[in-house]
mmCIF file of C-alpha atoms in Angstrom:
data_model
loop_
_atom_site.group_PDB
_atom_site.id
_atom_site.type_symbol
_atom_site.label_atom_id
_atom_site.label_comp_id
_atom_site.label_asym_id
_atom_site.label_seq_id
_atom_site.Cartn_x
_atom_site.Cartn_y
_atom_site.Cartn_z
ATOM 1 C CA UNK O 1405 59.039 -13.205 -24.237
ATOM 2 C CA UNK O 1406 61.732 -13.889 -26.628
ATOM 3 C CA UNK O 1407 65.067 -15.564 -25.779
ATOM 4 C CA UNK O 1408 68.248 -16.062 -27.561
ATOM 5 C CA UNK O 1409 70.937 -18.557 -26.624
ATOM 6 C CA UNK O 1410 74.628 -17.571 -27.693
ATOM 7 C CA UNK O 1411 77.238 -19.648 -26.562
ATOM 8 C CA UNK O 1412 76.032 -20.804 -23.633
ATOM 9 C CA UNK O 1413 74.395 -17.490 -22.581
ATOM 10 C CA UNK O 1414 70.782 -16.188 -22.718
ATOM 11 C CA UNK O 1415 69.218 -12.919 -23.608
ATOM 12 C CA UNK O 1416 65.649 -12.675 -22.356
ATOM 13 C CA UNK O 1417 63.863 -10.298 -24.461
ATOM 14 C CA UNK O 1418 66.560 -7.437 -24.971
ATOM 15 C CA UNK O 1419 66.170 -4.661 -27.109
ATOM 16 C CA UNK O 1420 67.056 -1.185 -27.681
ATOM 17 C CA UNK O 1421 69.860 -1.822 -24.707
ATOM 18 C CA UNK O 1422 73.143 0.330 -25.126
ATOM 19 C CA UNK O 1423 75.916 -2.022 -24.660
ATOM 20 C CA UNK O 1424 79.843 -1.949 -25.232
ATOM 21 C CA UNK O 1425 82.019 -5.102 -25.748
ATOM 22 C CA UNK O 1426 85.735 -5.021 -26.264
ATOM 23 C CA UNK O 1427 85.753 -1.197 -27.154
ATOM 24 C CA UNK O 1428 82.891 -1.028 -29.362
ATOM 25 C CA UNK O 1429 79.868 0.075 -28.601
ATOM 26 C CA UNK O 1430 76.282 -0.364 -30.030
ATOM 27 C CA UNK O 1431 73.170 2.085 -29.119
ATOM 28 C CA UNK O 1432 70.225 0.600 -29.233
ATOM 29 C CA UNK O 1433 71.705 -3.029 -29.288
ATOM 30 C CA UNK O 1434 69.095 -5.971 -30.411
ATOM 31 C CA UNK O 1435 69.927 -9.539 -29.146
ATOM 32 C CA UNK O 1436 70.843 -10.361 -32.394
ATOM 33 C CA UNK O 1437 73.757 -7.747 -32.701
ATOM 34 C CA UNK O 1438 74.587 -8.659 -28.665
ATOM 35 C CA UNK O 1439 75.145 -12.207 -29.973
ATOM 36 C CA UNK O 1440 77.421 -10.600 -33.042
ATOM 37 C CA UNK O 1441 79.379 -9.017 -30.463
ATOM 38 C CA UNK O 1442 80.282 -11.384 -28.276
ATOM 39 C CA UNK O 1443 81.265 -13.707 -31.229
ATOM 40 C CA UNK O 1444 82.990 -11.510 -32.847
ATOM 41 C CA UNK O 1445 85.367 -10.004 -30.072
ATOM 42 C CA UNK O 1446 85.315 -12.665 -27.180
ATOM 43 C CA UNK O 1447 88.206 -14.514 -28.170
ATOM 44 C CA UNK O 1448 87.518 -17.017 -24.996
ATOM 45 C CA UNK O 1449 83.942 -18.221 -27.402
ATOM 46 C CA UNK O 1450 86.082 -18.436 -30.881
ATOM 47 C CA UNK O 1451 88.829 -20.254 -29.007
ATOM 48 C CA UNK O 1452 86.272 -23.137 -28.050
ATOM 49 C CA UNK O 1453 85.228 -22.666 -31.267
ATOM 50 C CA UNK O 1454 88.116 -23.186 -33.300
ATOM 51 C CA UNK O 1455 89.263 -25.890 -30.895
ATOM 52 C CA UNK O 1456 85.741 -27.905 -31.499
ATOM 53 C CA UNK O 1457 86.496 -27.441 -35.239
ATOM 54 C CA UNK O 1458 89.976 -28.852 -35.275
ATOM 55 C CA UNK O 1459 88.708 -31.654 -33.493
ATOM 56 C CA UNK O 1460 85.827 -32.403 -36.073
ATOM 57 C CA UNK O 1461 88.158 -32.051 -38.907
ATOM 58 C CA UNK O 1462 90.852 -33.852 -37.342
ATOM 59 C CA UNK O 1463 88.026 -37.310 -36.686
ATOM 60 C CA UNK O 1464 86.736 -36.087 -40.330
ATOM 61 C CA UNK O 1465 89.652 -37.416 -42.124
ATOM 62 C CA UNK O 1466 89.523 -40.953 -40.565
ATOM 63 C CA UNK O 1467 85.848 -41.139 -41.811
ATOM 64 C CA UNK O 1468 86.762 -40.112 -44.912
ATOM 65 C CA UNK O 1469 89.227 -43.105 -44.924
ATOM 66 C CA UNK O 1470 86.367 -44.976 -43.729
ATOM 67 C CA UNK O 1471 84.060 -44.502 -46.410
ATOM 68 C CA UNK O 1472 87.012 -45.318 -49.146
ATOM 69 C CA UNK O 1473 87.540 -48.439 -47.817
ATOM 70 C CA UNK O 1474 83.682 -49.221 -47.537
ATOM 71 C CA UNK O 1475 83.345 -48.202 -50.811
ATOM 72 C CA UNK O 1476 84.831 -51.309 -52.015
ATOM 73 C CA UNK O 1477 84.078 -53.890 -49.731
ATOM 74 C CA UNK O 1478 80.268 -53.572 -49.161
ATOM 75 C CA UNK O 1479 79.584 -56.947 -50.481
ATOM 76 C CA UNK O 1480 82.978 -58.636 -48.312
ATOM 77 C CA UNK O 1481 82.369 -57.195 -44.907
ATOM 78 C CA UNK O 1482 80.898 -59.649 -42.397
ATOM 79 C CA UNK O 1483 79.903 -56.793 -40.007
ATOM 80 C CA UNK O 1484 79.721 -52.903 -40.113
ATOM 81 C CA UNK O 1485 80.027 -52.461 -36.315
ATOM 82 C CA UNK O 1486 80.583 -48.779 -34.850
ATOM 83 C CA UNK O 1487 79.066 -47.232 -37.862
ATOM 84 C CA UNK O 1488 75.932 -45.971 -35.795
ATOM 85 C CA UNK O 1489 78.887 -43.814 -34.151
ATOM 86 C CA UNK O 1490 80.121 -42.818 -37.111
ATOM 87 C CA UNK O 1491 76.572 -41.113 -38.858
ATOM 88 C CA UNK O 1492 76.508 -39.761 -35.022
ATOM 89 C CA UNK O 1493 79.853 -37.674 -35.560
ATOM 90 C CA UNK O 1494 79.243 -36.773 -39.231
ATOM 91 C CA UNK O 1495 75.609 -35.593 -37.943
ATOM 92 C CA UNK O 1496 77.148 -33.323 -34.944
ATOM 93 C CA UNK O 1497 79.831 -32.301 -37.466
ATOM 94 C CA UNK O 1498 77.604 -30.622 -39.951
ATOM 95 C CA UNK O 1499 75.369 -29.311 -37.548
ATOM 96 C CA UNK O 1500 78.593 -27.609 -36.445
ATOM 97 C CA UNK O 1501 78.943 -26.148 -39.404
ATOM 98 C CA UNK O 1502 75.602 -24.847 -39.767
ATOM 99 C CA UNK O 1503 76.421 -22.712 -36.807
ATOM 100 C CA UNK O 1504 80.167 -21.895 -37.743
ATOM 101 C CA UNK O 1505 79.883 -19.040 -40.011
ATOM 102 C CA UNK O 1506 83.071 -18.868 -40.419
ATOM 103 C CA UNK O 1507 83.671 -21.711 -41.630
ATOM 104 C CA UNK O 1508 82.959 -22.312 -45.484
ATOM 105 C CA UNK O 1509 79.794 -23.480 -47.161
ATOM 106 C CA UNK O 1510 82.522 -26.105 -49.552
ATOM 107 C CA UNK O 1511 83.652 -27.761 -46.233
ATOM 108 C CA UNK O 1512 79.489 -27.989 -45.097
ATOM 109 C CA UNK O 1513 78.418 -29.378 -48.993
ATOM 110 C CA UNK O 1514 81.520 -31.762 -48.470
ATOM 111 C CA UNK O 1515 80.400 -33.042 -44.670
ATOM 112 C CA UNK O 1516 76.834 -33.449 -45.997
ATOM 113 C CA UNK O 1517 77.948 -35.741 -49.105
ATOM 114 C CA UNK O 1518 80.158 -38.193 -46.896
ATOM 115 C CA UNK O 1519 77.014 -38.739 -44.671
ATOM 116 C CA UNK O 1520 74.514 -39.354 -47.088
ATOM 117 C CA UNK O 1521 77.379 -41.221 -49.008
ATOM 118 C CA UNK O 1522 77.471 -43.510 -45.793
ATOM 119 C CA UNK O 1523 74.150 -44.079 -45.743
ATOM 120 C CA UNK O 1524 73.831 -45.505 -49.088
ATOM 121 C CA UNK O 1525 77.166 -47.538 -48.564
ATOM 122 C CA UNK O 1526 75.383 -49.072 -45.487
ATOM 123 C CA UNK O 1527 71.915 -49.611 -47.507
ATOM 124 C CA UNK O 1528 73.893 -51.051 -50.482
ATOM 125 C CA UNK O 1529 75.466 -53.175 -47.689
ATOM 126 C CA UNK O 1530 72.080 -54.548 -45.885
ATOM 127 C CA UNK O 1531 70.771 -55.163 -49.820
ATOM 128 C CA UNK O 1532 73.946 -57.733 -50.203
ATOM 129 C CA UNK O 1533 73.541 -59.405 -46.586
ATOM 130 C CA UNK O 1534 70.283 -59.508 -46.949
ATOM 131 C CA UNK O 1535 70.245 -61.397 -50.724
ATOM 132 C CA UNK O 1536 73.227 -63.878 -49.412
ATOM 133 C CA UNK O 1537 71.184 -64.887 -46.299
ATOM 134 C CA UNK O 1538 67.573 -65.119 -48.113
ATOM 135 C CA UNK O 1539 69.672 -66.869 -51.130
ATOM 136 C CA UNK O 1540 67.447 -64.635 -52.951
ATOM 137 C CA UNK O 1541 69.488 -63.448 -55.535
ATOM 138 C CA UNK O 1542 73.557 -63.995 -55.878
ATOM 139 C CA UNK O 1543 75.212 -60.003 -56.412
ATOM 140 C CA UNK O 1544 75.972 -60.971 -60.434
ATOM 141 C CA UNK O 1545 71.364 -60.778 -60.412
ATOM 142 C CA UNK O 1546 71.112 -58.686 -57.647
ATOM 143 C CA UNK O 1547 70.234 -55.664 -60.396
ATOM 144 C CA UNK O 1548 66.985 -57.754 -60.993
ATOM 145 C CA UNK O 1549 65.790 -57.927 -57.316
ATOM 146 C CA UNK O 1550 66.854 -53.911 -56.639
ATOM 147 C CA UNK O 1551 63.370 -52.600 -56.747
ATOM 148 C CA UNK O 1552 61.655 -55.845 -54.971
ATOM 149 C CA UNK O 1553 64.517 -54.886 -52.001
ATOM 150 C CA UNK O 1554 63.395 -51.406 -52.189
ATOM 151 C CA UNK O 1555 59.602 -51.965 -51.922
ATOM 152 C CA UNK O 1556 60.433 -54.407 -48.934
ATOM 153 C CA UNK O 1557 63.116 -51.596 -46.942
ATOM 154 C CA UNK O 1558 65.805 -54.319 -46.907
ATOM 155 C CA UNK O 1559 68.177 -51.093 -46.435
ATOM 156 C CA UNK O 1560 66.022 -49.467 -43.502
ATOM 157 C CA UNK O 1561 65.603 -46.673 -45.868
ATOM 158 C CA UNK O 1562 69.537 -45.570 -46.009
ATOM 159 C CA UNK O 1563 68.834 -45.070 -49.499
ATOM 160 C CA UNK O 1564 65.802 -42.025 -49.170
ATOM 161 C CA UNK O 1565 67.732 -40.606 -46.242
ATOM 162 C CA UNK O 1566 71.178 -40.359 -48.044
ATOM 163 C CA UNK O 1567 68.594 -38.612 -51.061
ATOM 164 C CA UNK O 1568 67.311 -36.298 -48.735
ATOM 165 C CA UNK O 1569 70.393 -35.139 -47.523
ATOM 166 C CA UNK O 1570 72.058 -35.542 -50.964
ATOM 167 C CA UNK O 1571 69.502 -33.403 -52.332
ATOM 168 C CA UNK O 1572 70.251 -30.862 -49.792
ATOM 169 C CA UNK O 1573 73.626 -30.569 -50.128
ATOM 170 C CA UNK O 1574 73.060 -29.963 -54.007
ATOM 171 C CA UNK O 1575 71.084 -26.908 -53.622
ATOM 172 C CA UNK O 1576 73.199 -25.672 -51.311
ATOM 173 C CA UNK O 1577 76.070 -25.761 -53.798
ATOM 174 C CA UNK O 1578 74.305 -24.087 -56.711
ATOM 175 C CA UNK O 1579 73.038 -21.562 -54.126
ATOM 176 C CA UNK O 1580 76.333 -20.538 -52.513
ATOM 177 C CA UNK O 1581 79.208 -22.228 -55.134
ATOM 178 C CA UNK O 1582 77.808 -21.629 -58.025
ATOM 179 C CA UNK O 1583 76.041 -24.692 -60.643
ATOM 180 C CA UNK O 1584 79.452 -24.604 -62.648
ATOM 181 C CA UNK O 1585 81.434 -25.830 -59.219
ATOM 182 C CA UNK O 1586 83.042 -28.781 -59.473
ATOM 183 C CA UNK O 1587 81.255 -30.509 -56.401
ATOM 184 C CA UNK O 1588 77.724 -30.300 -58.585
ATOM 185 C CA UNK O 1589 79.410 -33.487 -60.313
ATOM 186 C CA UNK O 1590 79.964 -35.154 -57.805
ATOM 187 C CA UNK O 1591 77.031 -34.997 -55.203
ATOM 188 C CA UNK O 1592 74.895 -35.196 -58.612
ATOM 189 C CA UNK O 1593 76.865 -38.465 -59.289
ATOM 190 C CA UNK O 1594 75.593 -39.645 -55.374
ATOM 191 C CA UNK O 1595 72.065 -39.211 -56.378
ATOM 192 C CA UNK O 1596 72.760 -41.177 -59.418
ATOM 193 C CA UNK O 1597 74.052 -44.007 -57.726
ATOM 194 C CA UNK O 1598 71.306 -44.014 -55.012
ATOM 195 C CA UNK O 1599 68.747 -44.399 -57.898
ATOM 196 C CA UNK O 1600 70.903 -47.471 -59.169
ATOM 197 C CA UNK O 1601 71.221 -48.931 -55.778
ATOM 198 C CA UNK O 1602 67.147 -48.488 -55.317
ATOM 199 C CA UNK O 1603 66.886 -50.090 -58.703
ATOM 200 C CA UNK O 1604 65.773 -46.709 -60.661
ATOM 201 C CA UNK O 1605 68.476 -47.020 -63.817
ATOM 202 C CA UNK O 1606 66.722 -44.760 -65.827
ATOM 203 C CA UNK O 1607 67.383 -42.224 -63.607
ATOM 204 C CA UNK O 1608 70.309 -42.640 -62.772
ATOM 205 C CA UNK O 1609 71.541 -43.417 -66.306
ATOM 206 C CA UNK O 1610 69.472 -39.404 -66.542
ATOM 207 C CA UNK O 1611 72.456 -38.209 -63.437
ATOM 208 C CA UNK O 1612 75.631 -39.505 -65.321
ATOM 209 C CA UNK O 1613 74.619 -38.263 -68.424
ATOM 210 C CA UNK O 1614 73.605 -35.150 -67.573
ATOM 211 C CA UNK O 1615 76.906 -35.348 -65.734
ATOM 212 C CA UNK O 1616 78.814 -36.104 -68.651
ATOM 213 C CA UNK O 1617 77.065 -32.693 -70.363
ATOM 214 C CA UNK O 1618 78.194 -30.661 -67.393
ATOM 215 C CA UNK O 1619 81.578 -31.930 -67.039
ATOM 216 C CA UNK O 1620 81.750 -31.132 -71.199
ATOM 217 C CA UNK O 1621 80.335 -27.337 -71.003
ATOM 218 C CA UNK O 1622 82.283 -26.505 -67.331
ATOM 219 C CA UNK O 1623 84.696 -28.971 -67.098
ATOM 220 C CA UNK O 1624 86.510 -30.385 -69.872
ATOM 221 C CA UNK O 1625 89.954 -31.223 -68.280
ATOM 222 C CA UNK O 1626 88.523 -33.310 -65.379
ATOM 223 C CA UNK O 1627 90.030 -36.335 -66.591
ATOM 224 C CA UNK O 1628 89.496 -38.176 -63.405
ATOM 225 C CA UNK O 1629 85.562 -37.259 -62.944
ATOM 226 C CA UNK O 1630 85.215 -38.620 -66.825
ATOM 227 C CA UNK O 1631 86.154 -41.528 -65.938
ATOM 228 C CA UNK O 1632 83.904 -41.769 -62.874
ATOM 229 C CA UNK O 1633 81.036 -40.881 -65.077
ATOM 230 C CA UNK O 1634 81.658 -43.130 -67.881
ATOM 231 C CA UNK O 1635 82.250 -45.924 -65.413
ATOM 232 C CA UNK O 1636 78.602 -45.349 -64.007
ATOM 233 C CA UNK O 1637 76.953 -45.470 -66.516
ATOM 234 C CA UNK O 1638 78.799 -48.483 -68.180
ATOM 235 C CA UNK O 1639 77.172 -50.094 -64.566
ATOM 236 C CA UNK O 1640 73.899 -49.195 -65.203
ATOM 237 C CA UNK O 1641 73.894 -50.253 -68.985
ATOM 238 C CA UNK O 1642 75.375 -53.680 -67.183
ATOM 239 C CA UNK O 1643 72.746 -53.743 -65.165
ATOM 240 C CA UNK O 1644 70.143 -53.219 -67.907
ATOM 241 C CA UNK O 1645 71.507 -56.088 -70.192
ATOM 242 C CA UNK O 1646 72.716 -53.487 -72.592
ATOM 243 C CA UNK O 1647 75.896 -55.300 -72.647
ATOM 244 C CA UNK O 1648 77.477 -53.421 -75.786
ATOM 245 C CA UNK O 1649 76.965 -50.024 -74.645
ATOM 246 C CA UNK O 1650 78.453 -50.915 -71.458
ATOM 247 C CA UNK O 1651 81.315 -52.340 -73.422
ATOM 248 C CA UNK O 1652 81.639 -48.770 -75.062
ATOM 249 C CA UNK O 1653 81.341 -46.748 -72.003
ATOM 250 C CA UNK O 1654 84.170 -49.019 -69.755
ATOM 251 C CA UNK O 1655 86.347 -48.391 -72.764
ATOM 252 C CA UNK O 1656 85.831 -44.964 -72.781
ATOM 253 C CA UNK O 1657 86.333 -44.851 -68.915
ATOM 254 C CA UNK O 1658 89.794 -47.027 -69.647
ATOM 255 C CA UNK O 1659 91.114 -44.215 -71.903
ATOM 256 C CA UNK O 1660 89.981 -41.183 -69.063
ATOM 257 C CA UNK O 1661 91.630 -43.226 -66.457
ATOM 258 C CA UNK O 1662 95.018 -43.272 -68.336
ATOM 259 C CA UNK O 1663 94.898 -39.628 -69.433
ATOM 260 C CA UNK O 1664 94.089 -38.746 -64.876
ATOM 261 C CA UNK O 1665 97.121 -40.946 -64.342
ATOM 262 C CA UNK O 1666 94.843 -43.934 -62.437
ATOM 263 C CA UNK O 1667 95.110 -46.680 -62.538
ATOM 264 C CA UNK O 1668 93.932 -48.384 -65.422
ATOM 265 C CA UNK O 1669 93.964 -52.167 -64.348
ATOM 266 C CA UNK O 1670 90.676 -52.681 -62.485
ATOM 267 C CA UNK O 1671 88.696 -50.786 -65.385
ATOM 268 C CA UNK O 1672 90.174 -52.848 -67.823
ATOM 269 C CA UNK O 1673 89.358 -55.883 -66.054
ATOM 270 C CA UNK O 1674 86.150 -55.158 -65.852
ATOM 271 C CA UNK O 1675 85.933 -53.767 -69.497
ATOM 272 C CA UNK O 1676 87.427 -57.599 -70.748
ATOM 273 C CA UNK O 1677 84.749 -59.343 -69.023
ATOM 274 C CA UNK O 1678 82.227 -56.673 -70.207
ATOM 275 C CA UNK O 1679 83.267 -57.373 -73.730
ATOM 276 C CA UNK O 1680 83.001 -60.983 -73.308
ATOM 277 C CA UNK O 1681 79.469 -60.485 -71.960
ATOM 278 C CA UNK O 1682 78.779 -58.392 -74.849
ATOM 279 C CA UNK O 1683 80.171 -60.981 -78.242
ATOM 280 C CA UNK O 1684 78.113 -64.064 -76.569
ATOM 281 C CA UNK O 1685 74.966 -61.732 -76.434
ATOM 282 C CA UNK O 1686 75.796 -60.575 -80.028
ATOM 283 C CA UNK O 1687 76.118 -64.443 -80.775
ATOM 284 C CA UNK O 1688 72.444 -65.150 -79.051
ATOM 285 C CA UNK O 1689 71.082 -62.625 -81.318
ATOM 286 C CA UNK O 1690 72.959 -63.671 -84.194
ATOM 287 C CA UNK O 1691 71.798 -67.630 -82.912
ATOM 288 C CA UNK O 1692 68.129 -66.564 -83.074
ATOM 289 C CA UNK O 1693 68.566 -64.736 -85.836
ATOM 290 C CA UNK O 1694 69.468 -67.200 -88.037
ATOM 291 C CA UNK O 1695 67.218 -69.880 -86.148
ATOM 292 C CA UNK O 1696 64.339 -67.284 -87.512
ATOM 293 C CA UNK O 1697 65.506 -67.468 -91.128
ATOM 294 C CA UNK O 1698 65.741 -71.300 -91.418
ATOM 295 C CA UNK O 1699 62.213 -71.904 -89.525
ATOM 296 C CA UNK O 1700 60.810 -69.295 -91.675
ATOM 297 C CA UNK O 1701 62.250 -70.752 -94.963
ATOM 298 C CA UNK O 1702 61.359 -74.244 -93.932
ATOM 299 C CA UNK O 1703 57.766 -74.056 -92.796
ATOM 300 C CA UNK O 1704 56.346 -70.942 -94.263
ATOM 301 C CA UNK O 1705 57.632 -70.484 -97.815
ATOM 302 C CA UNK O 1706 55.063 -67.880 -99.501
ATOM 303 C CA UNK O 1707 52.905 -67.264 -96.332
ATOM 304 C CA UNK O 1708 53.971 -63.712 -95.390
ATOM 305 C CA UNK O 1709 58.050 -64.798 -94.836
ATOM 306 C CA UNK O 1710 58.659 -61.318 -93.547
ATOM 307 C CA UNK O 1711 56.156 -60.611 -91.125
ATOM 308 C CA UNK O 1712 56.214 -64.129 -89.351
ATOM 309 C CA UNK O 1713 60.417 -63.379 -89.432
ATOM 310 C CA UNK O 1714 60.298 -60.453 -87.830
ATOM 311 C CA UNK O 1715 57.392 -61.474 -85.519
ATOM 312 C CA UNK O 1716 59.568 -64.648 -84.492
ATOM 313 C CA UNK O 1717 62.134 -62.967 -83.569
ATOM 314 C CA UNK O 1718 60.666 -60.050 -81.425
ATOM 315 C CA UNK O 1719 59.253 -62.731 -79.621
ATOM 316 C CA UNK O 1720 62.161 -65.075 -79.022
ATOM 317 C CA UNK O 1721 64.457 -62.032 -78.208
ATOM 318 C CA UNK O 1722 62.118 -61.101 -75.652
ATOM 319 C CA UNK O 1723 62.470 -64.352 -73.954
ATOM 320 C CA UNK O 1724 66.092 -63.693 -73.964
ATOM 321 C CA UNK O 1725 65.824 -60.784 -72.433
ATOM 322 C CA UNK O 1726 63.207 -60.967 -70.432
ATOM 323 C CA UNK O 1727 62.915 -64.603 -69.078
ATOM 324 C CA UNK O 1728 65.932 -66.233 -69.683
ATOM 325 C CA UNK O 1729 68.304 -63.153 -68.568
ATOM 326 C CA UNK O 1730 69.069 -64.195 -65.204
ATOM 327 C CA UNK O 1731 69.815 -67.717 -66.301
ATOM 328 C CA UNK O 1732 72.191 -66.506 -68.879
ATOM 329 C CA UNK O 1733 74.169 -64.083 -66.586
ATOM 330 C CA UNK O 1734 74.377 -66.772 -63.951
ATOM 331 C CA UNK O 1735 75.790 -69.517 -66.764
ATOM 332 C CA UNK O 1736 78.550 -66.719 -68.388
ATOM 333 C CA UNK O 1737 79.786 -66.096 -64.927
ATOM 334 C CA UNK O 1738 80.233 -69.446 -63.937
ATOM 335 C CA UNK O 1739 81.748 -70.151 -67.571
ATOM 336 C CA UNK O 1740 84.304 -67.368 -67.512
ATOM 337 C CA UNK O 1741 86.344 -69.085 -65.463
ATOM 338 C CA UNK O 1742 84.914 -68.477 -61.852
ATOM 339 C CA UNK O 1743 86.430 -65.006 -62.601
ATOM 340 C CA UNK O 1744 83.258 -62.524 -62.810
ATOM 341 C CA UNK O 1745 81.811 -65.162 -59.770
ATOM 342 C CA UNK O 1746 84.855 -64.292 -57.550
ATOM 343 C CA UNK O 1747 84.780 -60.831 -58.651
ATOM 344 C CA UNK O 1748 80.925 -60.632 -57.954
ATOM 345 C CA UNK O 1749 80.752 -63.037 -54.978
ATOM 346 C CA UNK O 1750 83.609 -63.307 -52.724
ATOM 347 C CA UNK O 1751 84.387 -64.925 -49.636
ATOM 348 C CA UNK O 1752 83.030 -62.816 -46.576
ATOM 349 C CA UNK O 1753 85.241 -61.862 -43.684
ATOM 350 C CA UNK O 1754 86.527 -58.904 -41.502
ATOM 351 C CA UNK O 1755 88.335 -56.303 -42.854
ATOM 352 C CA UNK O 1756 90.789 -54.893 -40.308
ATOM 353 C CA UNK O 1757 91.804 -51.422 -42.060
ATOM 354 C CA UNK O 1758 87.797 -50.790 -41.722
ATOM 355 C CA UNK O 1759 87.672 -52.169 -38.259
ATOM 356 C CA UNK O 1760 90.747 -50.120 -37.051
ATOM 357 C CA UNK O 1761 89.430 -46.822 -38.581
ATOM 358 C CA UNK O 1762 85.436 -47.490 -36.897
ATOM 359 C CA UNK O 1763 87.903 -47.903 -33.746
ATOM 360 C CA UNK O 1764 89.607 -45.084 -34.050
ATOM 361 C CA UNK O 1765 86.352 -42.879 -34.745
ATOM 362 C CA UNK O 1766 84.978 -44.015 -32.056
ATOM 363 C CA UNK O 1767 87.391 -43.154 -29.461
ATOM 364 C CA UNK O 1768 87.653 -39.646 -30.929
ATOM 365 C CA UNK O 1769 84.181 -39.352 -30.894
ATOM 366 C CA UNK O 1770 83.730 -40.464 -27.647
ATOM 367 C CA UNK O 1771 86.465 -38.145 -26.238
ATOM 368 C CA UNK O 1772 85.250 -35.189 -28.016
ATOM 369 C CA UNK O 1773 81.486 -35.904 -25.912
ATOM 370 C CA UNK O 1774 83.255 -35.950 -22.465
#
């Protein structure tokens, strides 16, 4: 026997019934076009509906809130609490409107990205409690211990969850909006940064550019998701010691975030230190460079110069890179001035705009349950 639950009420097995609801009638009604019906014309069932919906959309915006502040303060927070609530609302909310045909598929894509966007948020935050308790790594080397976090689930897996869902939301947006829509960028910017925050940088450096070619063939006047872009990927050049392509891209961000109207000052912060990092690598290389030359023209004069050159200094700028890098990044941030270690490293404590808002969510959720 088949059954069919609409609303609240359950059709056991019906077929080829003749049935009339608010002045229409179907012959030969199947459950399926019984359930139609009833949500179509019984405007007691789209009443609850739309009432449910205002309610979701009216908590909605608070999470989004949420999330913006989070955004920025993963590595300050002391504590997270109510955010179990919070994944519980955005869960019920777009398995609402799963059900809801009427509402549309954007508002879906766009419930789906804040949840999975939460769930990295909240991995990227048990990666940074987790390195400041172990005094594993301090967050100016955490991109060197990414991977080793990863392999160990210091995130409880927030990261493959948020893909999963992340992932989902994308082919539902090239199936229903369209691959030129403008939300493509950014849930495919999402998965980019969950493959930085797992420690994957080639793939997500693969995201932001192909990013940067969509936004250039669909998209050319979205100043402000340029700059989002560019800024990624200057982060996950940062993060791969390629300090003068980094350099490049924050500048390039600097000059998007002027043309959207943002503002400017926190890019350009972070491009001035970026630049900084960038000359004393150039004057490393330069260093062993010329440290090459003189050993070469002191100790080997005639005996293959070139080749024991060249092989000297593949060698000692793989050391650099490779074995003292960690030192190094630790030494420039202490020696610009405490200012990348503050930036990098701050003092954590409460945040009481975030606490408010989980507060707020809460009792809304909670309310909407009884």
């Amino acid at each position: 026997m088949m059954s069919y639950n609409v609303a609240g009420i359950v059709f056991n097995n019906v077929n080829a019934q003749n049935i009339t609801i608010s002045g229409v009638t179907v012959n030969g009604a199947s459950a399926q076009e019984i359930a139609e019906l009833i949500l179509t014309h019984d405007k007691s069932i789209q009443a609850v509906n739309n009432a449910a919906l205002d309610e979701y959309r009216s908590t909605y915006g608070l999470v989004v809130c949420y999330v913006d502040e989070l955004r920025g303060k993963t590595s300050i927070v002391d504590n997270v609490d109510g955010i179990e609530i919070i994944f519980e609302f955005l869960e019920g909310y777009t398995t609402f409107l799963r059900r809801d045909n009427s509402t549309s598929a954007l508002e879906l894509i766009e419930a789906m990205t804040t949840l999975a966007m939460l769930r990295r948020l909240y991995g990227q935050y048990l990666q940074l409690r987790y390195a400041a308790e172990s005094k594993v790594a301090l967050p100016c080397t955490l991109q060197f211990h990414r991977i080793e976090f990863t392999v160990k689930k210091v995130d409880q897996e927030q990261f493959s969850i948020a893909e999963t869902i992340t992932r989902e939301a994308l082919r539902l947006c090239e199936d229903r909006l369209g691959a030129a829509h403008q939300q493509n960028i950014i849930v495919r910017n999402e998965i980019g940064l969950i493959h930085r925050d797992r420690g994957e940088y080639k793939q997500a450096f693969r995201e932001f550019n192909g990013n940067l070619s969509s936004l250039g063939k669909n998209q050319p006047s979205n100043k402000r998701a340029f700059l989002e872009a560019y800024f990624n990927m200057a982060m996950v050049l940062r993060d791969r010691s390629w300090h003068a392509g980094s350099a490049y891209f924050l500048w390039s961000a600097s000059l998007f975030a002027e043309s959207a109207g943002e503002d400017v000052v926190f890019v350009k912060s972070v491009l001035y230190r970026q630049v900084k990092y960038a000359l004393v690598y150039l004057l490393l290389q330069v260093s062993i460079f010329s440290a090459c030359f003189v050993i070469i023209d002191i100790s080997a004069r005639g005996a293959m110069p070139v080749f024991m050159f060249v092989a000297m200094f593949i060698f000692l700028m793989g050391v650099l890179y490779i074995v003292l890098d960690r030192f190094i990044l630790i030494t420039l941030a202490i020696w610009f001035e405490g200012v990348v270690i503050a930036a990098y490293w701050p003092k954590r404590g409460p945040s009481n705009v975030l606490s408010d808002l989980a507060i707020k969510i809460t009792r809304s959720h909670n309310a909407q349950m009884n």
